[in-house]
Coordinates of C-alpha atoms and ligand atoms in Angstrom, one line a residue:
Chain A
M1 CA 83.3 48.8 116.0
E2 CA 82.1 51.9 114.8
F3 CA 84.6 53.9 115.7
L4 CA 87.3 51.0 113.9
S5 CA 85.2 51.1 110.4
K6 CA 85.7 54.3 110.3
V7 CA 89.8 54.3 110.8
F8 CA 90.1 51.3 109.0
I9 CA 86.8 51.1 106.3
D10 CA 85.2 54.1 105.7
P11 CA 88.3 56.3 104.0
F12 CA 88.9 53.3 101.8
V13 CA 85.5 52.9 100.3
D14 CA 85.3 56.9 100.3
M15 CA 88.5 56.4 97.7
V16 CA 87.0 53.9 95.5
A17 CA 83.7 56.1 95.6
A18 CA 84.9 59.2 94.3
P19 CA 88.6 58.5 92.0
D20 CA 89.3 61.4 90.6
F21 CA 88.4 63.1 93.9
L22 CA 91.5 60.7 95.4
M23 CA 93.5 61.6 92.1
Q24 CA 93.0 65.4 93.4
V25 CA 94.4 64.5 96.6
V26 CA 97.2 62.6 95.4
W27 CA 98.5 65.3 92.9
E28 CA 98.3 68.1 95.5
G29 CA 100.3 65.8 98.0
L30 CA 102.6 65.4 95.1
V31 CA 102.8 68.8 94.2
S32 CA 103.9 69.4 98.0
G33 CA 106.5 66.2 98.0
V34 CA 108.4 67.3 94.8
L35 CA 109.1 70.5 96.8
Y36 CA 110.1 68.8 100.2
A37 CA 112.2 66.6 97.9
L38 CA 114.0 69.1 96.9
I39 CA 114.8 70.8 100.1
A40 CA 115.6 67.3 101.5
L41 CA 118.1 67.3 98.7
G42 CA 119.6 70.7 99.4
F43 CA 120.4 69.6 102.8
V44 CA 121.7 66.5 101.4
L45 CA 124.6 67.8 99.7
I46 CA 125.5 70.4 102.2
F47 CA 126.1 67.4 104.7
R48 CA 127.5 64.7 102.6
S49 CA 130.2 67.2 101.3
S50 CA 130.8 68.6 104.9
R51 CA 129.0 66.2 107.6
I52 CA 127.2 70.0 108.5
F53 CA 122.9 69.4 109.6
N54 CA 122.2 72.8 107.8
F55 CA 119.8 74.6 110.0
A56 CA 119.5 77.3 107.8
Q57 CA 118.1 76.0 104.5
G58 CA 114.5 76.4 105.3
I59 CA 115.7 80.9 106.7
M60 CA 117.1 80.7 103.1
V61 CA 114.2 79.5 101.2
V62 CA 112.4 82.8 103.0
F63 CA 115.0 84.8 102.6
A64 CA 115.4 83.9 98.8
A65 CA 112.1 85.0 97.8
L66 CA 111.9 88.2 99.8
T67 CA 114.7 88.8 98.0
L68 CA 113.5 88.5 94.7
V69 CA 110.2 90.2 95.6
G70 CA 112.0 93.1 97.2
L71 CA 114.0 94.0 94.2
H72 CA 111.0 93.6 91.8
E73 CA 109.1 96.5 94.5
V74 CA 111.8 98.8 94.0
G75 CA 111.4 98.4 90.2
V76 CA 113.7 96.4 88.8
P77 CA 112.1 93.6 86.3
A78 CA 110.9 90.4 87.4
W79 CA 113.7 87.8 85.2
I80 CA 116.4 90.7 86.3
S81 CA 115.3 90.2 89.8
F82 CA 115.3 86.8 89.3
A83 CA 119.1 86.6 88.3
L84 CA 119.9 88.8 90.9
T85 CA 118.6 86.8 93.2
L86 CA 120.7 84.1 92.2
G87 CA 123.9 86.4 92.3
V88 CA 122.9 86.9 95.8
M89 CA 122.4 83.7 96.7
F90 CA 125.8 82.9 95.4
L91 CA 127.5 85.6 97.5
L92 CA 125.5 84.0 100.5
A93 CA 127.6 81.1 99.4
V94 CA 130.5 82.7 99.3
G95 CA 130.1 84.7 102.0
I96 CA 129.0 81.7 104.8
E97 CA 132.1 79.7 103.6
R98 CA 134.8 82.7 104.5
V99 CA 132.8 83.8 107.3
V100 CA 131.9 80.5 108.8
L101 CA 132.7 77.5 107.4
R102 CA 136.9 78.4 107.0
P103 CA 137.5 79.2 110.1
L104 CA 135.5 76.3 112.0
V105 CA 136.9 74.0 109.6
G106 CA 137.6 70.7 112.2
Q107 CA 135.5 71.8 114.5
P108 CA 132.9 68.8 116.0
D109 CA 129.8 68.6 114.3
I110 CA 127.9 70.4 117.2
I111 CA 129.8 73.4 116.6
L112 CA 129.5 73.5 112.8
F113 CA 125.7 72.9 113.5
M114 CA 125.6 76.0 115.7
A115 CA 127.1 78.3 112.9
T116 CA 124.1 77.4 111.2
I117 CA 122.0 78.8 113.8
G118 CA 123.8 81.7 113.6
I119 CA 123.2 81.9 109.9
T120 CA 119.7 81.6 110.1
L121 CA 119.3 84.3 112.8
F122 CA 121.4 87.1 110.7
L123 CA 119.2 86.1 108.2
I124 CA 116.3 86.2 109.9
G125 CA 117.6 89.7 111.2
G126 CA 118.7 90.9 107.6
G127 CA 116.0 90.3 106.1
E128 CA 113.2 91.8 108.2
L129 CA 115.6 95.1 108.8
I130 CA 115.6 95.1 104.3
F131 CA 112.5 94.2 103.6
G132 CA 110.0 94.1 106.5
G133 CA 108.0 91.9 108.2
E134 CA 104.7 91.9 106.3
N135 CA 103.4 89.0 103.9
K136 CA 103.9 89.7 100.3
R137 CA 102.3 88.9 97.1
M138 CA 104.9 86.4 95.1
I139 CA 106.0 88.1 91.2
T140 CA 104.4 84.8 89.7
E141 CA 102.7 86.5 86.8
E142 CA 105.3 88.6 86.4
L143 CA 108.0 85.6 85.9
G144 CA 105.7 84.3 83.8
I145 CA 104.4 81.4 85.1
P146 CA 100.8 80.9 83.9
T147 CA 97.9 81.1 86.8
G148 CA 95.4 79.2 84.8
S149 CA 94.2 76.0 85.4
V150 CA 93.7 72.9 83.5
V151 CA 90.5 70.6 84.2
L152 CA 90.3 67.1 83.1
E153 CA 87.4 64.7 83.6
P154 CA 89.2 60.9 84.4
F155 CA 86.6 58.6 85.7
G156 CA 83.7 61.1 84.8
G157 CA 84.9 63.5 87.5
L158 CA 86.8 66.1 88.3
L159 CA 90.4 67.3 88.5
I160 CA 91.8 70.5 88.4
L161 CA 95.4 71.2 88.4
E162 CA 96.6 74.6 88.9
Q163 CA 99.1 75.8 86.2
K164 CA 101.5 77.0 88.7
D165 CA 101.4 73.9 90.4
I166 CA 102.2 72.2 87.0
T167 CA 105.0 74.6 86.3
A168 CA 106.4 74.4 89.8
V169 CA 106.8 70.0 89.5
I170 CA 108.5 71.1 86.1
G171 CA 110.9 73.6 87.6
A172 CA 111.3 71.3 90.7
V173 CA 111.9 67.7 88.3
A174 CA 114.2 69.8 86.0
L175 CA 116.3 70.8 88.7
V176 CA 116.8 67.4 90.4
V177 CA 117.7 65.8 87.3
A178 CA 120.1 68.7 86.4
L179 CA 121.8 67.9 89.9
L180 CA 121.9 64.0 89.1
A181 CA 123.3 64.6 86.1
F182 CA 125.4 67.2 87.6
L183 CA 126.8 65.1 90.4
N184 CA 126.9 61.7 88.4
Y185 CA 128.7 62.8 85.2
T186 CA 131.2 66.1 85.7
R187 CA 134.4 66.3 87.5
M188 CA 132.7 69.1 90.2
G189 CA 129.9 66.7 91.2
R190 CA 132.0 63.5 91.8
A191 CA 134.4 65.7 94.1
V192 CA 131.4 66.7 95.6
R193 CA 130.4 62.9 96.3
A194 CA 134.2 61.7 97.0
L195 CA 134.3 64.8 99.9
G196 CA 131.6 63.4 101.7
D197 CA 133.6 59.8 102.2
D198 CA 136.7 61.3 103.4
H199 CA 138.0 64.7 103.6
Q200 CA 142.1 63.7 103.4
A201 CA 142.0 61.4 100.9
A202 CA 139.9 64.6 98.8
L203 CA 142.4 66.6 99.3
S204 CA 144.8 64.5 98.2
V205 CA 143.1 63.5 95.3
G206 CA 143.5 67.9 94.3
I207 CA 139.7 68.4 95.9
S208 CA 139.8 71.8 96.8
L209 CA 137.5 72.1 100.0
Q210 CA 136.3 76.0 99.8
T211 CA 135.4 75.3 96.5
I212 CA 133.4 72.6 97.3
W213 CA 131.9 74.5 100.1
V214 CA 130.7 77.1 97.8
L215 CA 129.0 75.0 95.3
V216 CA 126.8 73.1 97.6
W217 CA 126.0 76.2 99.5
F218 CA 124.8 78.2 96.3
I219 CA 122.9 75.1 95.1
A220 CA 121.4 75.1 98.2
G221 CA 120.3 78.6 97.4
I222 CA 119.1 78.0 93.9
I223 CA 116.9 75.4 95.7
A224 CA 115.9 77.8 98.2
L225 CA 114.9 80.3 95.2
V226 CA 113.0 78.0 93.3
T227 CA 111.2 76.5 96.5
G228 CA 110.4 79.8 97.5
I229 CA 109.1 80.5 94.1
A230 CA 107.0 78.0 94.5
W231 CA 105.6 78.1 97.8
G232 CA 105.5 81.7 97.7
S233 CA 102.7 81.7 95.3
R234 CA 100.8 79.4 96.3
A235 CA 100.7 80.9 100.3
G236 CA 102.5 84.3 100.0
V237 CA 106.1 85.3 100.8
S238 CA 106.4 86.1 104.8
F239 CA 108.9 84.2 107.0
A240 CA 106.5 81.4 107.7
L241 CA 107.7 80.1 104.5
E242 CA 110.7 78.7 106.5
I243 CA 108.2 76.1 108.3
I244 CA 107.5 74.1 104.7
A245 CA 111.2 73.7 104.7
L246 CA 111.7 72.0 108.2
K247 CA 109.3 69.8 106.6
A248 CA 112.6 68.6 105.1
L249 CA 113.5 67.0 108.6
P250 CA 111.1 64.2 108.7
V251 CA 111.9 63.4 104.9
L252 CA 115.6 63.4 106.1
M253 CA 114.4 60.8 109.2
L254 CA 113.0 58.8 106.6
G255 CA 115.1 59.1 103.9
G256 CA 118.7 59.3 106.0
L257 CA 120.9 62.0 105.7
E258 CA 122.9 61.1 103.1
S259 CA 121.0 59.2 100.4
I260 CA 119.6 61.4 97.5
T261 CA 117.4 58.3 96.5
G262 CA 116.1 59.3 100.0
A263 CA 115.2 62.5 99.9
I264 CA 113.7 62.1 96.4
I265 CA 111.4 59.3 97.5
G266 CA 110.9 60.1 101.3
G267 CA 109.9 63.7 100.0
L268 CA 107.4 62.4 97.7
A269 CA 105.9 59.6 99.9
I270 CA 105.6 62.5 102.7
G271 CA 103.8 64.8 100.5
V272 CA 101.1 62.1 99.5
L273 CA 100.4 60.4 103.0
E274 CA 100.2 63.3 104.5
K275 CA 97.9 64.9 102.4
L276 CA 95.8 61.3 102.4
F277 CA 95.8 61.1 105.9
E278 CA 94.5 65.0 106.9
I279 CA 92.2 64.3 103.4
Y280 CA 90.5 60.9 104.6
W281 CA 91.4 60.3 108.3
G282 CA 92.5 64.0 110.1
Q283 CA 89.2 66.2 108.7
P284 CA 86.8 63.5 109.1
L285 CA 88.0 61.8 112.9
L286 CA 90.8 64.5 114.0
G287 CA 89.3 67.9 113.2
G288 CA 92.1 68.5 110.6
N289 CA 95.2 70.3 110.4
T290 CA 97.1 67.1 111.2
E291 CA 99.6 68.3 108.1
A292 CA 101.2 70.2 110.6
W293 CA 102.5 67.1 112.7
F294 CA 101.7 63.7 110.6
A295 CA 105.3 63.7 108.8
Y296 CA 106.9 63.8 111.9
V297 CA 104.6 60.8 114.0
L298 CA 105.3 58.8 110.6
A299 CA 109.2 59.7 110.3
L300 CA 109.3 59.0 113.9
V301 CA 107.8 55.6 113.3
V302 CA 110.1 54.1 110.7
L303 CA 112.8 54.9 113.4
L304 CA 111.6 53.0 115.4
F305 CA 112.3 49.9 112.6
R306 CA 114.8 51.3 110.7
P307 CA 117.3 53.7 112.8
Q308 CA 119.3 54.6 109.4
G309 CA 116.3 55.6 107.7
L310 CA 114.5 53.7 104.9
F311 CA 117.8 54.0 102.3
G312 CA 121.0 54.9 104.6
E313 CA 123.8 52.6 104.9
K314 CA 123.0 50.0 108.0
I315 CA 124.6 51.3 111.0
I316 CA 127.0 48.6 111.9
E317 CA 128.3 48.9 115.8
R318 CA 132.5 47.6 116.1
V319 CA 132.7 46.2 118.9
Chain B
M1 CA 165.4 73.3 86.2
L2 CA 166.5 70.7 88.1
D3 CA 169.8 71.9 90.1
G4 CA 173.2 70.9 91.6
A5 CA 173.5 66.9 91.8
E6 CA 174.4 65.0 89.0
T7 CA 172.8 62.5 87.2
Y8 CA 174.1 58.5 87.2
I9 CA 172.7 55.5 86.3
T10 CA 172.7 52.7 89.1
E11 CA 173.5 49.4 89.4
D12 CA 169.9 48.2 87.9
G13 CA 170.3 50.5 85.0
R14 CA 167.9 53.3 86.2
T15 CA 168.8 56.7 85.7
I16 CA 168.6 59.7 88.8
G17 CA 168.6 62.5 87.9
G18 CA 168.9 66.2 89.6
T19 CA 167.0 67.4 92.8
V20 CA 163.1 67.5 92.5
M21 CA 162.3 68.1 96.3
E22 CA 164.7 69.8 98.6
M23 CA 163.5 70.2 102.8
R24 CA 165.9 73.1 103.8
N25 CA 166.0 73.3 107.7
I26 CA 163.0 72.0 108.4
T27 CA 160.8 72.9 112.1
L28 CA 157.6 71.5 112.9
R29 CA 156.1 71.8 116.2
F30 CA 152.9 71.1 118.2
G31 CA 152.7 73.1 121.2
G32 CA 155.0 72.3 122.8
V33 CA 156.2 69.1 120.7
T34 CA 158.6 69.4 118.3
A35 CA 157.9 67.1 115.8
I36 CA 160.6 67.8 113.4
S37 CA 163.7 69.8 114.4
D38 CA 165.9 71.2 111.5
I39 CA 165.9 68.9 109.4
S40 CA 167.3 68.6 105.4
F41 CA 167.6 66.9 102.6
D42 CA 166.8 65.9 99.4
I43 CA 164.8 64.1 96.9
R44 CA 166.1 63.2 93.2
E45 CA 164.4 62.3 90.2
G46 CA 163.6 59.1 89.2
E47 CA 165.2 57.3 93.0
I48 CA 163.2 55.9 96.0
R49 CA 164.5 57.8 98.8
A50 CA 163.4 56.1 102.5
I51 CA 162.5 58.2 105.3
I52 CA 162.8 55.7 108.1
G53 CA 163.2 56.0 112.3
P54 CA 160.9 54.5 115.0
N55 CA 157.6 55.7 115.8
G56 CA 157.1 59.1 116.6
A57 CA 160.0 60.2 115.0
G58 CA 158.7 62.9 113.1
K59 CA 158.3 61.0 109.3
S60 CA 154.8 61.2 108.8
S61 CA 154.7 64.9 110.0
M62 CA 157.6 65.1 107.0
L63 CA 155.6 63.7 104.5
N64 CA 152.2 66.0 105.4
I65 CA 154.7 68.9 105.1
I66 CA 156.1 67.8 101.8
S67 CA 152.2 67.2 100.6
G68 CA 151.0 70.5 102.4
F69 CA 149.0 69.0 105.2
Y70 CA 151.0 70.6 107.4
T71 CA 152.8 74.0 106.9
P72 CA 156.4 73.6 109.2
Q73 CA 157.0 76.8 111.5
E74 CA 161.0 77.4 110.0
G75 CA 162.0 76.0 107.1
E76 CA 161.8 76.1 103.2
V77 CA 160.5 73.7 100.7
W78 CA 161.8 73.8 97.5
Y79 CA 160.1 72.1 94.2
R80 CA 161.9 72.0 90.7
G81 CA 164.7 74.5 91.5
S82 CA 162.5 77.3 93.2
K83 CA 161.0 78.0 96.3
R84 CA 157.7 76.7 96.9
P85 CA 155.5 79.3 98.6
Q86 CA 152.4 78.0 101.1
M87 CA 150.5 76.1 99.2
K88 CA 146.9 74.1 99.7
P89 CA 146.8 70.3 99.8
Y90 CA 145.1 70.2 96.5
E91 CA 147.2 73.0 94.9
I92 CA 150.0 70.3 95.8
A93 CA 148.2 67.1 94.5
R94 CA 147.4 69.1 91.2
Q95 CA 151.3 69.7 91.1
G96 CA 151.9 65.8 90.0
V97 CA 152.3 65.2 93.9
A98 CA 150.3 62.3 95.3
R99 CA 150.0 60.3 98.1
T100 CA 148.9 57.6 100.6
F101 CA 148.3 57.5 104.3
Q102 CA 149.4 55.6 107.3
N103 CA 145.9 55.2 108.2
I104 CA 144.7 54.4 104.6
A105 CA 142.4 57.0 103.5
L106 CA 140.1 55.7 100.9
F107 CA 136.2 56.4 99.7
E108 CA 134.9 53.8 101.8
G109 CA 131.4 53.7 100.4
M110 CA 132.3 53.9 96.4
T111 CA 134.1 50.9 94.4
V112 CA 137.1 49.9 93.8
L113 CA 137.0 51.5 90.6
D114 CA 135.2 54.7 91.7
N115 CA 138.0 55.2 94.4
V116 CA 140.7 55.0 91.4
M117 CA 139.0 56.9 89.4
T118 CA 139.2 60.0 91.7
G119 CA 143.0 60.1 91.2
R120 CA 141.9 61.2 87.9
L121 CA 140.5 64.7 89.0
T122 CA 143.7 66.5 88.8
H123 CA 143.4 64.9 84.8
M124 CA 139.7 66.0 84.0
H125 CA 139.4 69.5 82.2
A126 CA 136.1 69.2 80.6
S127 CA 133.3 71.6 83.1
I128 CA 129.9 71.4 83.0
L129 CA 129.5 73.6 80.1
S130 CA 131.8 72.2 77.8
Q131 CA 130.8 68.8 78.5
A132 CA 127.5 70.2 76.9
I133 CA 128.4 71.5 74.0
W134 CA 131.6 69.6 73.0
R135 CA 130.2 66.1 74.0
G136 CA 132.9 64.6 71.9
K137 CA 135.5 66.2 74.0
A138 CA 134.3 64.9 77.1
E139 CA 133.6 61.4 76.3
R140 CA 136.9 61.3 74.5
E141 CA 138.8 62.4 77.8
E142 CA 136.6 60.4 79.8
I143 CA 137.5 57.1 77.9
E144 CA 141.5 58.3 78.1
N145 CA 140.6 58.4 81.8
R146 CA 139.3 55.2 81.9
E147 CA 141.6 53.7 79.8
K148 CA 144.5 54.8 82.2
V149 CA 142.5 53.4 85.5
E150 CA 142.0 50.1 83.8
E151 CA 145.8 49.7 83.0
I152 CA 146.8 50.7 86.7
I153 CA 144.3 48.3 88.2
D154 CA 145.6 45.6 85.6
F155 CA 149.3 46.9 86.7
L156 CA 148.1 46.2 90.6
E157 CA 146.8 42.9 90.2
I158 CA 142.7 44.2 91.9
Q159 CA 140.9 43.6 88.6
S160 CA 138.6 40.9 90.6
I161 CA 137.6 43.3 93.2
R162 CA 137.4 46.0 90.5
K163 CA 133.3 46.4 91.6
T164 CA 133.9 45.8 95.4
P165 CA 132.7 48.6 97.8
V166 CA 136.4 49.6 99.4
G167 CA 135.0 49.3 102.9
R168 CA 134.3 45.5 102.4
L169 CA 137.8 45.1 101.6
P170 CA 140.6 43.3 103.7
Y171 CA 143.2 45.8 105.3
G172 CA 146.3 44.9 102.8
L173 CA 143.5 44.8 99.6
K174 CA 142.3 48.6 100.9
K175 CA 146.5 49.8 101.0
R176 CA 146.8 48.3 97.5
V177 CA 143.6 50.2 96.5
E178 CA 145.0 53.3 98.0
L179 CA 148.1 53.0 95.6
A180 CA 146.3 52.3 92.6
R181 CA 144.2 55.9 93.1
A182 CA 147.4 57.6 94.0
L183 CA 149.1 56.1 90.8
A184 CA 146.0 57.3 88.7
A185 CA 147.3 60.4 89.3
E186 CA 150.1 60.1 87.5
P187 CA 152.4 62.0 89.2
S188 CA 156.3 62.9 89.3
L189 CA 156.7 62.5 92.9
L190 CA 154.7 59.7 94.8
L191 CA 154.8 59.7 98.5
L192 CA 154.0 56.1 100.4
D193 CA 153.3 56.5 104.2
E194 CA 154.4 52.8 105.5
P195 CA 153.1 50.9 102.7
M196 CA 153.4 47.8 104.3
A197 CA 152.7 47.9 107.8
G198 CA 150.3 45.4 109.3
M199 CA 150.8 43.2 105.8
N200 CA 151.9 39.8 106.2
V201 CA 155.3 38.5 104.6
E202 CA 153.1 37.4 101.4
E203 CA 151.8 40.7 100.8
K204 CA 154.3 42.8 101.9
E205 CA 156.6 41.0 99.2
D206 CA 153.5 41.7 96.8
M207 CA 154.0 45.8 97.7
S208 CA 157.9 45.6 97.5
R209 CA 157.6 44.4 94.1
F210 CA 155.0 46.9 92.9
I211 CA 156.6 50.0 94.3
L212 CA 159.8 48.9 92.3
D213 CA 157.7 48.0 89.5
V214 CA 156.4 51.8 89.3
N215 CA 159.8 53.1 89.9
D216 CA 161.3 51.2 86.9
E217 CA 158.4 51.0 84.5
F218 CA 156.8 54.9 85.0
G219 CA 160.3 56.1 86.0
T220 CA 158.1 57.5 88.8
T221 CA 160.3 59.2 92.1
I222 CA 158.9 57.8 95.2
A223 CA 159.5 58.9 98.7
L224 CA 157.9 56.4 101.2
I225 CA 158.6 55.8 104.9
E226 CA 159.1 52.4 106.3
H227 CA 159.1 51.4 110.1
D228 CA 161.2 48.2 109.8
M229 CA 164.8 48.9 108.5
G230 CA 164.9 45.5 107.1
V231 CA 162.4 46.0 104.1
V232 CA 164.0 49.3 103.3
M233 CA 167.4 48.4 103.0
D234 CA 166.0 46.4 99.6
L235 CA 164.0 48.4 98.0
S236 CA 165.4 52.2 98.1
D237 CA 168.7 54.3 96.7
R238 CA 169.1 56.7 99.5
V239 CA 167.5 56.6 102.9
V240 CA 166.8 59.6 105.5
V241 CA 166.8 58.1 109.1
M242 CA 165.0 60.1 111.5
D243 CA 165.1 60.0 115.4
Y244 CA 163.2 62.1 118.1
G245 CA 162.1 64.9 115.5
R246 CA 165.9 65.0 114.5
K247 CA 168.1 63.5 111.1
I248 CA 170.5 60.6 112.1
G249 CA 171.4 59.6 109.2
D250 CA 171.1 60.4 105.1
G251 CA 173.2 57.9 102.7
T252 CA 172.7 54.8 101.3
P253 CA 171.6 51.8 102.8
D254 CA 174.6 50.8 103.1
E255 CA 176.2 53.9 104.0
V256 CA 173.1 54.2 107.0
R257 CA 173.9 50.2 108.0
S258 CA 176.9 51.6 109.2
N259 CA 176.3 54.5 110.7
Q260 CA 177.1 54.4 114.5
D261 CA 174.1 56.6 115.7
V262 CA 171.8 54.7 113.4
I263 CA 172.9 51.6 115.1
D264 CA 172.4 53.0 118.7
A265 CA 169.0 54.4 117.5
Y266 CA 167.6 50.6 116.7
L267 CA 169.3 48.9 119.6
G268 CA 167.6 51.9 121.6
V269 CA 164.1 50.9 120.7
S270 CA 162.4 47.6 120.8
H271 CA 161.3 46.8 117.4
D272 CA 160.7 43.4 116.3
Ligands
ADP1 N1 148.8 66.7 113.9 C1 149.1 66.2 115.0 N2 149.4 67.2 116.5 C2 149.7 67.4 117.5 N3 150.6 66.0 117.6 C3 151.2 65.4 116.2 C4 150.3 65.2 115.4 N4 150.9 64.7 114.3 C5 152.3 64.1 114.6 N5 152.2 64.8 116.3 C6 153.4 64.5 116.8 O1 154.3 64.8 116.2 C7 155.3 63.6 116.8 C8 155.8 62.8 115.3 O2 154.8 62.4 114.6 P1 155.0 61.2 113.7 O3 155.2 62.2 112.9 O4 153.6 60.5 113.4 O5 155.6 60.2 113.8 P2 156.1 58.7 113.1 O6 155.4 59.2 111.7 O7 157.5 59.2 112.4 O8 155.8 57.6 113.9 C9 154.5 62.7 117.7 O9 155.2 62.9 119.1 C10 153.1 63.0 117.5 O10 152.4 63.0 118.7
MG2 MG1 154.0 57.6 110.7

């Protein structure tokens, strides 16, 4: 009886008793969720245009953040480092298309997936060789990102919003909006959407596979850089950053591999739910640290009932 | 410049111009299989050129070479008077060569309207930047493209399914949507791979009428593949006949019909 109450009653009583704290928890969850959504979006774009499940997305976050910080360390001004890092991510996209995708076009999906594992290992090795393996500080202030906090008093309580989190959310939302506008209203964007559907058809209407691939990998690179800065500001820059990119996996399981809406809603939902679970159930009942696994369990449970994910096209077996 | 052949007027008053596309001594192999061996023929401005032959004759392979999906081991492709360098399919599409596929290649998740709209991609020029800066120009381009697409949708009588996702359409209509997408590109050369395959009699008649109308009203040069000899004879100005990767006949429908090799090839295979 007492246990049931702890699971089904107490957490909600706590939520209602301290609504300001509940808001704080939801906010923290949203900040993570926005970043999960962004990374998942990078996955979705690459998957839709090339059927490749990009295992390297996580390490790209680390690599982008390390490049940014590394350039600044050797004396390059922060904003120029930012621009140069964008350039590096573009070259990386061109390189991946040339060296990995182009020779492997038409190979089974699993081969391409393995190739992205290859890219991952290459970036880990290259990153460590150039930048070393130790934890670095993100150049948050140098980039002009405010680091103070905003204090609100909802319901006579206290809600503290870190300015760098606010900046991260604004940046991520702006990037998502820009991406959606690009996909829906530009020639290239339409081509990206078309390409995912049928390669032959896409070629026949004049779409260049190579151009689109470079483009989507570059977009994934930009996403990696933005996420790297946002997360690096909170936790420092190290190879551990890759973990947060892996959170995109349950997001994709929830949202479906091909749905842009699914990636966004899935990301936000996982960010918020894992935080709520950790604070109201995980810490009091399970000794905490549930954020490491909660998202995966949630995704698995959803998959039991909807194998195509929440937003994926319904899979109909042809018989 | 068009080379060679002289312009003439057909019985039904259409003008057939000089050579647009010329295949010279094309040989295509897949491993040990020779799909096409040493074939030459030309396609002239404004004509309907048919390629016929039994299954496996190499017809689709030939169309794939013209549209750049396959690269022949030997031979040359001449386009509008000059030798075409090796080009990718999307580059050839941008040159004004549009096509349909034997096994239908549509964007299944998109609506009919959106599918046809992708046919306009080669006509869209405004970049992201210019779209942001010169909104007016980009909007005008978008309106023009939409008008053209609606025109084609009306022309092919598919208004009622404009908003339907293509995946839900029956086979015959999919073929028509694919034709619509190819036409949206306003191609100078249109390649159709078995546009009537798998259709019932009524659908075949509709499709034949559309093909004739496209050629007549837009003056589009058309190369089409057809398995069935009867249909082709009514449609085309000139016919190439292929069998086992070789060319066994080339000429007007009447000439081809009376060609002994062609008769043998068609009697030799069972076709219904
Ligand atoms: N991509 C390919 N790979 C291997 N063999 C092919 C390929 N495309 C066509 N072929 C072979 O080439 C020959 C001609 O095929 P095709 O051009 O499709 O004939 P048709 O269209 O006249 O029926 C066949 O033997 C076919 O198996
Ligand atoms: Mg064929």
